[in-house]
Amino acid sequence: MSSRRALCLLASVIGLFMPVLLFAGQAGGFQATGIKISEPTATSVTIWTRLTRDEQRAPDDRPLPKLKVFDRNSGKELPLRDNGEYPGARVEIAFPAGSDLGSIRGAAVGAAGQVRVRYRVASGAMTWTESPWRAVDERADFTATFALASLQPGTRYEIVVEGRRVEAAPTTSVVSGGFVTAPAPGAAGSVSFCVMTCQQYEDRDRPDGFAIYPAMLGLRPDFFVNTGDAVYYDHGPVHALTVGLARYHWARMFSFSTLVDFHRQVGSYFMKDDHDTLTDDCHPDFSTGEFSFAEGVRTYREQTAPPNPAYRTIRWGRHLQIWMVEGREYRSTREQDSTHAPTIWGGEQIAWFERTMTESDATFRVLITPTPMVGPDRDAKDDNYANAGYGAEGERLRTFLAAQKNVLVITGDRHWQYVSVDPETKVEEWSVGAASDAHAGGWSENQPRAMHRFLRINHGGFLSGAVSATSDGASLRLRLHDTTGNVVFESTKTAAK
Ligand SMILES: [Fe+2]
């Protein structure tokens, strides 16, 4: 073939594919990572969304990059291992030929564009309230949040979140869903909720995510709490050693259809723990590779829209108030621990907790914590109030809790389910267990100890709660479920007026 003919052929091949290339260049306006309905109260909620370049996450047959870390001083390559921490190490990411952070397995890279939210009372109002179109924040992984206020308490709302590529362009993606607001503080209606923890990407039990999401959705909870470890930055073949890789962890997890489908229909509270902040048992002075603790906190905020400060209490009607505490940001540093009494919550949070719980007149008061207050936990562990290192602060808080009426603790973090009662203070704690059977473990004693009321060590699951008014007060039914929703243990508390 003459070089001229070859050029002509090349030109016609390019011409043939030009529309595709142009289309690819214009891609975006999708919401492959779904929406999150964050922090519902009686009158407000925050809607989170993120625009993506592609309509779907990258398929599972796509390759993964190879990561290498090097000691900054010696230049020596460090071996990568799960739960590893690589302070200040230099990171090299080798992408397979033709792939990048947007096309590797499970990726759903962000893209510029505009979004808006429309909402109305479900099955009632004829007209929608709609926000103006707004650009997603390119510096915050192409996310946007909308604070909806002046909502009606105890009411179900429908929402529609729309995306488009540029101003005045046609709508490219539509995510519809709904949520309920909390009943007013004096209202005695029933309330139901689910709590889960610890979902590791490699331990998922369905190709499209986790079985517990449809199982929880089947219970139609009014709200949902994720107590932390929503992603595991320091596990699997691609550790989050840069902000870009951390965002990849969030995108590949929250683009699974089981999660997308759940989060568009249930109001959620997100709490962070160690693995979705930075690394195993991390403190504020930790860093790993080119990813710092401060960047970990910022990335968590960017991806879940929690309130500021992250500790909060929410009233769900006359009979229920929940407290969700922050266990990483106010923790003392490793350096401080050598000279001061170590703290997990920090003084301000402890004062806030004791004040707000003392002031509360809710019938049942539930503390939801990322890490245990009671345990028992393994002797080798030392990052929570059930461990010796934080024993003094733990004892103070357990003693405070024991002096309150109708208080319960629900904990995440531990990868086995238990119900236990502290022998000294009688504080009761429910551990919700890992998100999948493959992720369960960590406790080797098959037989319950005296403080256990229930113990289930090799299977995952979640917790559900239901508060109802009774003729002379209220009841709180707590259930532990397996990953498909079957009840494995339950107990009902009652409280007279
Ligand atoms: Fe965990």
mmCIF file of N, CA, C and O and ligand atoms in Angstrom, residues 198 229 232 275 413 415 439, ligand 1:
data_model
loop_
_atom_site.group_PDB
_atom_site.id
_atom_site.type_symbol
_atom_site.label_atom_id
_atom_site.label_comp_id
_atom_site.label_asym_id
_atom_site.label_seq_id
_atom_site.Cartn_x
_atom_site.Cartn_y
_atom_site.Cartn_z
ATOM 1 N N CYS A 198 -18.505 -2.230 58.950
ATOM 2 C CA CYS A 198 -17.426 -3.073 58.426
ATOM 3 C C CYS A 198 -17.752 -3.818 57.139
ATOM 4 O O CYS A 198 -17.996 -5.022 57.138
ATOM 5 N N ASP A 229 -15.950 2.039 58.838
ATOM 6 C CA ASP A 229 -15.303 1.075 57.961
ATOM 7 C C ASP A 229 -16.197 0.784 56.750
ATOM 8 O O ASP A 229 -16.424 -0.369 56.378
ATOM 9 N N TYR A 232 -12.249 0.051 53.233
ATOM 10 C CA TYR A 232 -11.003 -0.318 53.905
ATOM 11 C C TYR A 232 -9.843 0.168 53.048
ATOM 12 O O TYR A 232 -9.392 -0.522 52.144
ATOM 13 N N HIS A 275 -10.505 2.487 59.338
ATOM 14 C CA HIS A 275 -10.135 2.123 57.963
ATOM 15 C C HIS A 275 -10.714 3.069 56.912
ATOM 16 O O HIS A 275 -10.194 3.137 55.801
ATOM 17 N N ASP A 413 -17.564 -1.920 64.468
ATOM 18 C CA ASP A 413 -16.142 -2.224 64.534
ATOM 19 C C ASP A 413 -15.801 -3.692 64.736
ATOM 20 O O ASP A 413 -14.976 -4.237 64.006
ATOM 21 N N HIS A 415 -15.991 -7.644 64.454
ATOM 22 C CA HIS A 415 -16.465 -8.429 63.318
ATOM 23 C C HIS A 415 -17.229 -9.670 63.762
ATOM 24 O O HIS A 415 -17.304 -10.644 63.035
ATOM 25 N N HIS A 439 -16.242 -11.595 56.077
ATOM 26 C CA HIS A 439 -15.527 -10.589 56.869
ATOM 27 C C HIS A 439 -15.673 -10.847 58.375
ATOM 28 O O HIS A 439 -15.101 -10.116 59.189
HETATM 29 FE FE FE B 1 -13.761 -3.138 60.744
#
